[in-house]
Short mmCIF file of C-alpha atoms in Angstrom, two decimals:
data_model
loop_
_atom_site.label_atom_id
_atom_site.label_comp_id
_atom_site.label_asym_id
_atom_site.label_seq_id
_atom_site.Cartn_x
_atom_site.Cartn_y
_atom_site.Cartn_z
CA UNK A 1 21.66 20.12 -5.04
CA UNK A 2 24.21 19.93 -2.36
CA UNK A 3 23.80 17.84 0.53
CA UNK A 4 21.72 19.12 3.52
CA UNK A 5 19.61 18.41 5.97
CA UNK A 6 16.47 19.58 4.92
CA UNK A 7 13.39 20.26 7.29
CA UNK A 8 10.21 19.41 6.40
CA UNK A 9 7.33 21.43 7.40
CA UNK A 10 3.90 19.22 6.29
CA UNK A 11 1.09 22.01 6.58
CA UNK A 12 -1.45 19.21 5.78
CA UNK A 13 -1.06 15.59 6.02
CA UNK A 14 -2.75 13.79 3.49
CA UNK A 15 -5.38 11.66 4.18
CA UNK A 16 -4.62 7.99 4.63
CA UNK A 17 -1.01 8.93 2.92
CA UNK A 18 -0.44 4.88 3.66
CA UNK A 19 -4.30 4.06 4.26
CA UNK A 20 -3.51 2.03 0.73
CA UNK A 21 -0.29 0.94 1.42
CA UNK A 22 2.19 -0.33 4.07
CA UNK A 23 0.33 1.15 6.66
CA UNK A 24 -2.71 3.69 7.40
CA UNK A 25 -3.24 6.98 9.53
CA UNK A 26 -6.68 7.53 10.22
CA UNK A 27 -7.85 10.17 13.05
CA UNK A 28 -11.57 9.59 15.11
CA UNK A 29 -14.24 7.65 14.92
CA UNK A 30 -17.66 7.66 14.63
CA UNK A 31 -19.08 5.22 17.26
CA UNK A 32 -19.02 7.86 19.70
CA UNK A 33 -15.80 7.86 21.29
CA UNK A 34 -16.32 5.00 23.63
CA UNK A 35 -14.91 2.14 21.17
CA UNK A 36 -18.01 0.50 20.82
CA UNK A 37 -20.72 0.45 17.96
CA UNK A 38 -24.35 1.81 17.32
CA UNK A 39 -26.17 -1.77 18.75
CA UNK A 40 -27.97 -3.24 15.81
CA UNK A 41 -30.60 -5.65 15.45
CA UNK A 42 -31.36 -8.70 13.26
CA UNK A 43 -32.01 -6.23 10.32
CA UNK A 44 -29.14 -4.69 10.95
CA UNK A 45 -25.18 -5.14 10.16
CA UNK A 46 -22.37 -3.32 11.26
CA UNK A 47 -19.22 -2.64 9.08
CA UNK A 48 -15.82 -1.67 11.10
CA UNK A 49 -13.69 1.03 8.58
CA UNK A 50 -10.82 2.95 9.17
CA UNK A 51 -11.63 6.26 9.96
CA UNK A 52 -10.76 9.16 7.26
CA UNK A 53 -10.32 6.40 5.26
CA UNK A 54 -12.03 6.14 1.18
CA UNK A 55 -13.47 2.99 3.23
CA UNK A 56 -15.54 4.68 5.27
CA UNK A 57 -16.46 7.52 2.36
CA UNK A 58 -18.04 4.66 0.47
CA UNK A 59 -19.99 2.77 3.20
CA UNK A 60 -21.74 6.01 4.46
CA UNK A 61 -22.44 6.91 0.53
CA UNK A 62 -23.93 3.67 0.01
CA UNK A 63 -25.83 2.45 3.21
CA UNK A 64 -29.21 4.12 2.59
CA UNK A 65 -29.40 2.67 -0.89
CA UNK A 66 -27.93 -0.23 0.57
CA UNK A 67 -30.59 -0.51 2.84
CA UNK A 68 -33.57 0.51 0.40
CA UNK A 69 -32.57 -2.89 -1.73
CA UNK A 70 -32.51 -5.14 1.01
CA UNK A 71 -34.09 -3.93 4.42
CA UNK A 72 -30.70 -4.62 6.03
CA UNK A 73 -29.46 -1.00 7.91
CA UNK A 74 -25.95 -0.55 7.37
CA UNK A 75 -24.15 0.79 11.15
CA UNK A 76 -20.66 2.28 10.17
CA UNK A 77 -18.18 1.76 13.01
CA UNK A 78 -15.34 4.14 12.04
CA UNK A 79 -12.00 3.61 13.91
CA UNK A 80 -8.92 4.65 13.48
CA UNK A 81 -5.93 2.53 11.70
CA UNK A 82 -3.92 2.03 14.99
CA UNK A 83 -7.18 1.27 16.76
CA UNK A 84 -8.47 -1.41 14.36
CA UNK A 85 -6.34 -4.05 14.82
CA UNK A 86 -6.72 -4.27 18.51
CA UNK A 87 -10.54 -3.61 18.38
CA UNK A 88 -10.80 -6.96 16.03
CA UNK A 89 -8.25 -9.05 18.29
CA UNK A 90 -10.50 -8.14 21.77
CA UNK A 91 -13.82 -8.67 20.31
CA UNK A 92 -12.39 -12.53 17.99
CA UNK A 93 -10.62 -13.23 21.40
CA UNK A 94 -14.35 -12.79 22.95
CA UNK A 95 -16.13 -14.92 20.95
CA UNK A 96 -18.65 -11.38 20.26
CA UNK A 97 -19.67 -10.60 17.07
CA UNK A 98 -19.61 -6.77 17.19
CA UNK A 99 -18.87 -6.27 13.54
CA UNK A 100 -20.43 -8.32 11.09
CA UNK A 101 -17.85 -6.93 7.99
CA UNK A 102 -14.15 -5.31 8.39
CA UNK A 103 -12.35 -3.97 6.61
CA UNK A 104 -8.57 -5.24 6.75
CA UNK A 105 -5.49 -4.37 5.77
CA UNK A 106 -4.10 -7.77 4.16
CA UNK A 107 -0.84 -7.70 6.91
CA UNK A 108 -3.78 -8.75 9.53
CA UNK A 109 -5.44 -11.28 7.65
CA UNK A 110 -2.97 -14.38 8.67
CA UNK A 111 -3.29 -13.09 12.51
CA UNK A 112 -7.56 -13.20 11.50
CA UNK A 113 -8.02 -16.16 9.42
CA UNK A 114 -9.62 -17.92 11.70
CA UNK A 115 -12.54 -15.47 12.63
CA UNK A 116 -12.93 -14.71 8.95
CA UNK A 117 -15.80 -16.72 6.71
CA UNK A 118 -14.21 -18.12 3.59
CA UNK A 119 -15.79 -16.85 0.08
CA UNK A 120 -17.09 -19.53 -1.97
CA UNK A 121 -17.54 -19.62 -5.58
CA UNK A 122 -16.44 -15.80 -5.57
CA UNK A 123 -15.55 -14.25 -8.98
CA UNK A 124 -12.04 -13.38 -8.91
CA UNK A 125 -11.33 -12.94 -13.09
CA UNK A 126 -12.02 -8.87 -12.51
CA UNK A 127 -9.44 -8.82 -9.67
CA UNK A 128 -5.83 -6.73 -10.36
CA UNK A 129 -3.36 -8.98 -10.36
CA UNK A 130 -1.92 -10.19 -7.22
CA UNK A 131 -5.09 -9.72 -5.47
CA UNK A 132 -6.56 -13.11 -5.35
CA UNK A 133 -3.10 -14.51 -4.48
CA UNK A 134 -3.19 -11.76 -1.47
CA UNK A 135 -6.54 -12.59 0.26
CA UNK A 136 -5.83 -16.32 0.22
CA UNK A 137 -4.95 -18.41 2.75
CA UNK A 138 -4.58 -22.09 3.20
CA UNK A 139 -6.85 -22.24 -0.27
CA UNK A 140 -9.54 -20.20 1.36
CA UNK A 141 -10.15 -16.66 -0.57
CA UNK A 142 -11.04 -14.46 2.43
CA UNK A 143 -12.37 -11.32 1.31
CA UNK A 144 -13.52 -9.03 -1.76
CA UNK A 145 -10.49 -6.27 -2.66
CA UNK A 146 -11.08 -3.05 -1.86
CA UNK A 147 -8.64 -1.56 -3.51
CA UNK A 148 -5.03 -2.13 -3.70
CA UNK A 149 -1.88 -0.01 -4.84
CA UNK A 150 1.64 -0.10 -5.41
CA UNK A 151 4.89 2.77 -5.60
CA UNK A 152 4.85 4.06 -9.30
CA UNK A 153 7.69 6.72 -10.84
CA UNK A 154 5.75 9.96 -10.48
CA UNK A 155 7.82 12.53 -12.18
CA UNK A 156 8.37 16.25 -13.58
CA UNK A 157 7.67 16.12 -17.23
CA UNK A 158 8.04 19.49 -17.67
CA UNK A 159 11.41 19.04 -17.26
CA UNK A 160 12.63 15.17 -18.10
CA UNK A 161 11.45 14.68 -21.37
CA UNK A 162 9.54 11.62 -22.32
CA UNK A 163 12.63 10.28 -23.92
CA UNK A 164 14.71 10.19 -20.48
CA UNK A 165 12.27 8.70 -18.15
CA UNK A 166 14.00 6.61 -16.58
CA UNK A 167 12.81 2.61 -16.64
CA UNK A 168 16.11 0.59 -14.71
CA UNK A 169 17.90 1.19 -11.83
CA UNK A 170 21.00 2.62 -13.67
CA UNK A 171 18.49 4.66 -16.00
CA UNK A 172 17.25 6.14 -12.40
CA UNK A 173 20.17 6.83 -11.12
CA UNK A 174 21.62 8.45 -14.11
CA UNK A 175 18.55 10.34 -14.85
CA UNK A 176 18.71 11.65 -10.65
CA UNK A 177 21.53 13.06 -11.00
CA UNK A 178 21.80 14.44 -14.23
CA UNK A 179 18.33 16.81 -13.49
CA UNK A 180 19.56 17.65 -9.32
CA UNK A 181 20.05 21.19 -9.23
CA UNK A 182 21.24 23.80 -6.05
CA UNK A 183 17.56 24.41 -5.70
CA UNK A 184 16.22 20.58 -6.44
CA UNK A 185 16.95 17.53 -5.90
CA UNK A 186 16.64 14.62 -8.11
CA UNK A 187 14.95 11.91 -6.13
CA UNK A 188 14.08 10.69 -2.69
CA UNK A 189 15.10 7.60 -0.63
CA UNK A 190 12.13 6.34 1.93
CA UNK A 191 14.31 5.94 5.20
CA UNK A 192 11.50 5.65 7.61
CA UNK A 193 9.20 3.23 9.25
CA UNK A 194 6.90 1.04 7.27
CA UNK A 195 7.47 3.02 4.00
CA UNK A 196 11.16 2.04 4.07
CA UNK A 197 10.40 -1.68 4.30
CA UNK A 198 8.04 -1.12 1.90
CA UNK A 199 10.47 0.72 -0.42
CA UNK A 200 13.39 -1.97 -0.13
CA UNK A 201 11.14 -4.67 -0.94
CA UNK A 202 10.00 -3.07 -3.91
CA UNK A 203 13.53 -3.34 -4.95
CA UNK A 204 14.35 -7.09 -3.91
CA UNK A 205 11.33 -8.00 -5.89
CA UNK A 206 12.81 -6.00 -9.42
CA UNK A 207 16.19 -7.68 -8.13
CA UNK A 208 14.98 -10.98 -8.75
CA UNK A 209 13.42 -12.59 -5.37
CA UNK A 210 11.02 -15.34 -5.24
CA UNK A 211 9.07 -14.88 -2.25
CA UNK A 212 9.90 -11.97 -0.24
CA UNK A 213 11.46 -12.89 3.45
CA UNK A 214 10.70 -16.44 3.19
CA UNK A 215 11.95 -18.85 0.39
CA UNK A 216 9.95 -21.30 -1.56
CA UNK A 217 10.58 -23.58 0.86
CA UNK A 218 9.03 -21.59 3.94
CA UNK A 219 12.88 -21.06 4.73
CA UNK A 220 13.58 -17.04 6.22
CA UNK A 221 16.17 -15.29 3.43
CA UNK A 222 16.99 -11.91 3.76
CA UNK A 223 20.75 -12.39 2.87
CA UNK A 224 20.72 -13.50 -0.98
CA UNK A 225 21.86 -11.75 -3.59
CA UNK A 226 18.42 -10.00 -3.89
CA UNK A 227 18.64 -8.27 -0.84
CA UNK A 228 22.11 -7.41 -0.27
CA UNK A 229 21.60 -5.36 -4.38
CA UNK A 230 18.48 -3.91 -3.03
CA UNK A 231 19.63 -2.33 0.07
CA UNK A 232 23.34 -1.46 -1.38
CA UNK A 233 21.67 0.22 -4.21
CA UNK A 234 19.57 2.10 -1.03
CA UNK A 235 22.49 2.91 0.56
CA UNK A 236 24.51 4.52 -2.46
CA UNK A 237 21.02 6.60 -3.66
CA UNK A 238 21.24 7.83 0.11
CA UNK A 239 24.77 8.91 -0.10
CA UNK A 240 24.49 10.58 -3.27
CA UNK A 241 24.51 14.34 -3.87
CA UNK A 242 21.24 13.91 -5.94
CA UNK A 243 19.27 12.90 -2.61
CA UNK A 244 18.33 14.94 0.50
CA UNK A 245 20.72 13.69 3.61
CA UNK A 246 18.03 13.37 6.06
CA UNK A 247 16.85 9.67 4.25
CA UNK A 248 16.25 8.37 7.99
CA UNK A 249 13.03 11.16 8.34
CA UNK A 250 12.22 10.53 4.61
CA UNK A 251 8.99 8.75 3.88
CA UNK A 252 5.48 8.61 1.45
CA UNK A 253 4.25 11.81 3.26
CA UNK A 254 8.09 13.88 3.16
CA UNK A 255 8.56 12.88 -0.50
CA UNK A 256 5.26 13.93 -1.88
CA UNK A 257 6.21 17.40 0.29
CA UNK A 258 9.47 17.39 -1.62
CA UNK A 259 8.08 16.87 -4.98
CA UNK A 260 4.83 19.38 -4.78
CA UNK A 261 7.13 22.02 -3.45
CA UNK A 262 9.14 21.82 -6.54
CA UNK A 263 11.98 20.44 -4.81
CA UNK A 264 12.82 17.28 -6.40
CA UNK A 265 12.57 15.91 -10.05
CA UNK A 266 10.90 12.85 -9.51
CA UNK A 267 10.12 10.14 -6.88
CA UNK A 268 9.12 6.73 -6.21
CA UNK A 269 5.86 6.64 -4.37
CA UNK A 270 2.18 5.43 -3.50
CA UNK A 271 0.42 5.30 -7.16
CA UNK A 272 -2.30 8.10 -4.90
CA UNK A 273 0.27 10.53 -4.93
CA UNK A 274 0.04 10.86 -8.67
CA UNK A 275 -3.49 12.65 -9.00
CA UNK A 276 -3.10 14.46 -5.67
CA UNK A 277 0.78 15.84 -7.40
CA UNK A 278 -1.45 16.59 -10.43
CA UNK A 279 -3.71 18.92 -8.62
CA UNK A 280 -1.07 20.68 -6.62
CA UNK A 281 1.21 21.39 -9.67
CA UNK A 282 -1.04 20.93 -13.33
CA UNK A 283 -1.23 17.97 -15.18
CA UNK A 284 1.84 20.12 -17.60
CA UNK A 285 3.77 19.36 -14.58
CA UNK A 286 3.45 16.30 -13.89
CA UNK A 287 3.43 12.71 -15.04
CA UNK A 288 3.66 9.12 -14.45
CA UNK A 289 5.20 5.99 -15.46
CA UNK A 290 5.10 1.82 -14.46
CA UNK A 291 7.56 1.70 -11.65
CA UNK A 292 11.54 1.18 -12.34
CA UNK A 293 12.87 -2.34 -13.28
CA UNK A 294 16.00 -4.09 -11.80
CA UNK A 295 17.98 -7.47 -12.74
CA UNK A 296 14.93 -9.24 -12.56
CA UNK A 297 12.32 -6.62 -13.67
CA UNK A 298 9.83 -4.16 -13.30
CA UNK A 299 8.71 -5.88 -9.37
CA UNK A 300 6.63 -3.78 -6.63
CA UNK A 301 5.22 -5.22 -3.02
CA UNK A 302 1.30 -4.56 -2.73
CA UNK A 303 -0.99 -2.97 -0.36
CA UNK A 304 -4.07 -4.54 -0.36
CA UNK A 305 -7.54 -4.06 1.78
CA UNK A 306 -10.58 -6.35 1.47
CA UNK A 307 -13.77 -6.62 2.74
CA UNK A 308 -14.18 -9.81 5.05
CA UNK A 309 -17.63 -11.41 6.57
CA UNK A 310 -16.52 -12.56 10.41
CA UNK A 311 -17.50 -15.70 11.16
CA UNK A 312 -19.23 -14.89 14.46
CA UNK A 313 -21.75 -12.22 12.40
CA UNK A 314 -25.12 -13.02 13.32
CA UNK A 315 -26.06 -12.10 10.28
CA UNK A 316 -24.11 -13.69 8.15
CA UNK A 317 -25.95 -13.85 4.53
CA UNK A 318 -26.72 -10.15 4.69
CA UNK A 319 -23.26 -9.39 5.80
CA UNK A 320 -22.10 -11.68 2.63
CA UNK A 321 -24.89 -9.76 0.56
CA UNK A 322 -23.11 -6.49 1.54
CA UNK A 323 -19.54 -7.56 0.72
CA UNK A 324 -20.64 -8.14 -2.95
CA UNK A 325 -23.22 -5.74 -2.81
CA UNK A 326 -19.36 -2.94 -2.27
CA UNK A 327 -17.46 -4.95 -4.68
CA UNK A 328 -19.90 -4.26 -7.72
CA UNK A 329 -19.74 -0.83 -6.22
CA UNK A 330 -15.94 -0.88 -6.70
CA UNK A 331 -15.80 2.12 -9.10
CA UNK A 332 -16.81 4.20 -6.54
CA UNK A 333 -13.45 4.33 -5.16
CA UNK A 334 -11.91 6.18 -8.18
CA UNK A 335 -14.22 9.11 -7.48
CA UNK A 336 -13.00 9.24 -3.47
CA UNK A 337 -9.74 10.89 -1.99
CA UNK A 338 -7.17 8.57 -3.11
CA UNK A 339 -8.41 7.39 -7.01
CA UNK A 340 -7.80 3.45 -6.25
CA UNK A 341 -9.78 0.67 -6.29
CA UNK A 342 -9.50 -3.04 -6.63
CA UNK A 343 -11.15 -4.35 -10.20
CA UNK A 344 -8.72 -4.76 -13.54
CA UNK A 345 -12.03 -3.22 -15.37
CA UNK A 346 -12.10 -0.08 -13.18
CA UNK A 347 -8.95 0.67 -13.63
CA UNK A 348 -8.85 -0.25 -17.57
CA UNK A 349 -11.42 2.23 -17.74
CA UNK A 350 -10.52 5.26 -15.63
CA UNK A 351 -6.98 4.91 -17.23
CA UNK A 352 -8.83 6.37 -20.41
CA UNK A 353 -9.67 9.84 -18.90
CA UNK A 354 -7.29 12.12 -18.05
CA UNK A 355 -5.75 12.45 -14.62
CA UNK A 356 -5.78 8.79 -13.82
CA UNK A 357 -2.83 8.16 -16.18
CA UNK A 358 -1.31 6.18 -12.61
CA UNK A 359 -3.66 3.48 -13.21
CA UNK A 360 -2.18 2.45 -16.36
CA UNK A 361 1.37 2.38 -14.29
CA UNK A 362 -0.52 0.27 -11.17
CA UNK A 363 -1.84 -2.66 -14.37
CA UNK A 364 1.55 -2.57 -15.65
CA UNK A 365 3.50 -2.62 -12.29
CA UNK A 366 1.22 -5.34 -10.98
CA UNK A 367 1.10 -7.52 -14.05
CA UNK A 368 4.98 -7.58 -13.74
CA UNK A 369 6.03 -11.07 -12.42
CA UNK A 370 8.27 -9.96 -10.33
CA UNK A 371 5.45 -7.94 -8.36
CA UNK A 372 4.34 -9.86 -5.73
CA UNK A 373 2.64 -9.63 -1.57
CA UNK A 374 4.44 -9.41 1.71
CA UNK A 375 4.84 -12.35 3.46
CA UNK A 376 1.32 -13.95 4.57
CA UNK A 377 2.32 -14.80 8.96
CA UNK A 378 0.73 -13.65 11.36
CA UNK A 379 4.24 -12.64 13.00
CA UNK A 380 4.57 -9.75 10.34
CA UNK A 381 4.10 -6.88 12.38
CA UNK A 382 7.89 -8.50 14.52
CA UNK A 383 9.35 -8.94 11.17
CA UNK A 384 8.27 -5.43 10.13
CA UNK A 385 10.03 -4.33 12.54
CA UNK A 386 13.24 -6.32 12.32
CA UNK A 387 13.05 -4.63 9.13
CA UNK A 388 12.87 -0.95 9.85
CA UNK A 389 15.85 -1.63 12.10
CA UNK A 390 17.84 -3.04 8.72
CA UNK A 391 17.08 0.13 6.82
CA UNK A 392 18.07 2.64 8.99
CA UNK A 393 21.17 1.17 10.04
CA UNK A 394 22.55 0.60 6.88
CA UNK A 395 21.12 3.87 6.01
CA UNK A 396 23.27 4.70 8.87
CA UNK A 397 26.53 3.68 7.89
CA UNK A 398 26.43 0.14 9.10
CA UNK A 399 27.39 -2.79 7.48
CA UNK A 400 25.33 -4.20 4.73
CA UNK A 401 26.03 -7.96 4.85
CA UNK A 402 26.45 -8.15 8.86
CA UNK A 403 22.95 -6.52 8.99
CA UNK A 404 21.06 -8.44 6.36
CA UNK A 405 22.91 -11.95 8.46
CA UNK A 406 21.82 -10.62 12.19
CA UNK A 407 18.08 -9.59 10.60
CA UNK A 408 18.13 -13.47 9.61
CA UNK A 409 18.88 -14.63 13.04
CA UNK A 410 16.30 -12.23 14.45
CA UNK A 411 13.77 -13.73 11.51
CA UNK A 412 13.89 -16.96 12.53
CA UNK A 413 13.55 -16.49 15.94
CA UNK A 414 10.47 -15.08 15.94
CA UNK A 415 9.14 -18.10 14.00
CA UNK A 416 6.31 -17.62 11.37
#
């Protein structure tokens, strides 16, 4: 297809598009509007979700039987994503205990680690891979996984047959360009916000990093090898004909648009966008595969949630009760909105039926060695955004090496 700005009209946003990924967008809540829970009482705990969010699907479907087994009401505070961070710093920096259970987006747990109880003795052998490595800090495992999920190749198999799906970053390239069309293009390039960060350190894993941002040695590198082949081989997909020029407004959301209007072969994306591409366009459409390898690899960054007891719960064994109590309940999740969860066994299992072929991608992708978490510091969200910066102005034109070297200066400013 030949190059062009194209404008994307989203008639729907889909829920939580990075609830289960770099980021979430959840709309509401259900304490009322004024911020604050339902008050409780000693047989009573209250669990902060995000709002729109599978999270808060779950806890609502499960509180009354919750409740019937134990005696313990379960109050669902529902807030939204860019509400929840803020709501937990205010009420830790308080010494209150207005939630007893929260659910957190792993980024947050090095800021929270204090506040949060330690799990002892926890089972992690049914976790997917990365995920006990991801809720641990300073040896202390922090919370049950929710769910977790990764970018997979989600792609047109009606028209790239099985033989040419594409599994290396040459393979990807070739196989983009070959299928682009004047009414399709062949892939996507995420260009925006937390997606893009995601996105290019998805490729500095498969191009051989150990650690992402910070070396073995606790040491900030964004300018070896790994990252100046991961955001050059950004910058030429971006250029190409095969790719939509506006990369900079391109993310998760814009993609998926692209792809379930018909407009490009294949993508990269959220493993959720699988099932939801499936039901737009017919499983004859559409399939899936583990996500592309590079130098190193098949590699893909994480995006974990868990389920954490606070440490200022007054009710701390029933709120510990409750966080297994949603962790045996973990299959649930592959019957919500996005079809993730957090247990090897669920997914084993719901990769048998079909429609949840992505989950077989997501236990390959993750068992990968190169696929690994983002940095665990409680300065991420400054680093995130060092990191946006990077993207689009190479994106933009500038410099690839002079970038990556002033994004390591800015790094180590901020300090970990």
């Amino acid at each position: 297809m030949k190059k062009k700005v194209l404008s994307i009209l989203l008639a729907a946003t889909m829920v939580a598009s990075m609830a289960a990924g770099c980021g979430s967008s959840g709309e509401g809540s259900s304490d009322g509007g004024d911020g604050a829970a339902e008050e409780g009482g000693e047989n009573s705990i209250t669990v902060l979700v995000e709002s729109g969010s599978p999270a808060e699907a779950l806890a609502n479907e499960t509180a009354a039987d919750f409740e019937e087994e134990t005696g313990c009401k379960v109050i669902v505070d529902a807030v939204a994503y860019t509400g929840m961070y803020d709501k937990l710093s205010t009420e830790i920096k308080a010494g209150e205990a207005a939630h007893d259970v929260a659910c957190m987006d792993f980024v947050w747990l090095a800021a929270f680690a204090d506040a949060i109880e330690p799990l002892t003795d926890a089972d992690t052998s049914d976790f997917l891979p990365t995920l006990e490595e991801s809720g641990t800090i300073d040896g202390n495992l922090l919370g049950y996984p929710m769910w977790t999920n990764c970018k997979i190749l989600i792609y047109r198999k009606d028209i790239i047959p099985e033989d040419k799906v594409p599994t290396t970053w040459d393979e990807y390239k070739a196989v983009a360009e070959e299928y682009a069309t004047d009414d399709m293009y062949g892939t996507t390039v995420f260009g925006s916000g937390s997606d893009a960060v995601c996105s290019y350190l998805d490729f500095v894993c498969q191009a051989g990093a150990e650690g992402l941002i910070f070396d073995a040695d606790g040491n900030v590198d964004v300018t070896s090898q790994p990252y100046v082949d991961a955001m050059n081989l950004m910058v030429e997909m971006s250029n190409a004909d095969y790719t939509p020029s506006d990369a900079l407004a391109t993310a998760a959301t814009e993609s998926q648009e692209l792809f379930t209007n018909e407009k490009t072969a294949m993508q990269i994306n959220w493993s959720h966008q699988y099932p939801a591409a499936v039901e737009a366009l017919g499983a004859d459409k559409v399939g899936c595969a583990p996500m592309i390898a590079g130098s190193a690899g098949i590699g893909a960054t994480t995006g974990p949630w868990y389920q954490c007891v606070m440490k200022n719960s007054a009710n701390k064994e029933m709120a510990q009760q409750y966080v297994e109590y949603m962790y045996d309940h973990n299959a649930d999740y592959m019957d919500l909105t996005l079809k993730i969860a957090g247990r090897t066994s669920v997914y084993e299992e719901a990769g048998q039926e079909a429609g949840n072929e992505h989950t077989t991608a997501v236990l390959t992708t993750l068992e990968s060695a190169q696929s690994q978490p983002r940095p665990m510091v409680t300065t991420w969200a400054q680093i995130e955004e060092t990191l946006i910066g990077v993207v689009e102005s190479c994106l933009g034109g500038a410099d690839v090496n002079e970038t990556l070297e002033a994004a390591q200066a800015e790094i180590e400013a901020i300090g970990k």
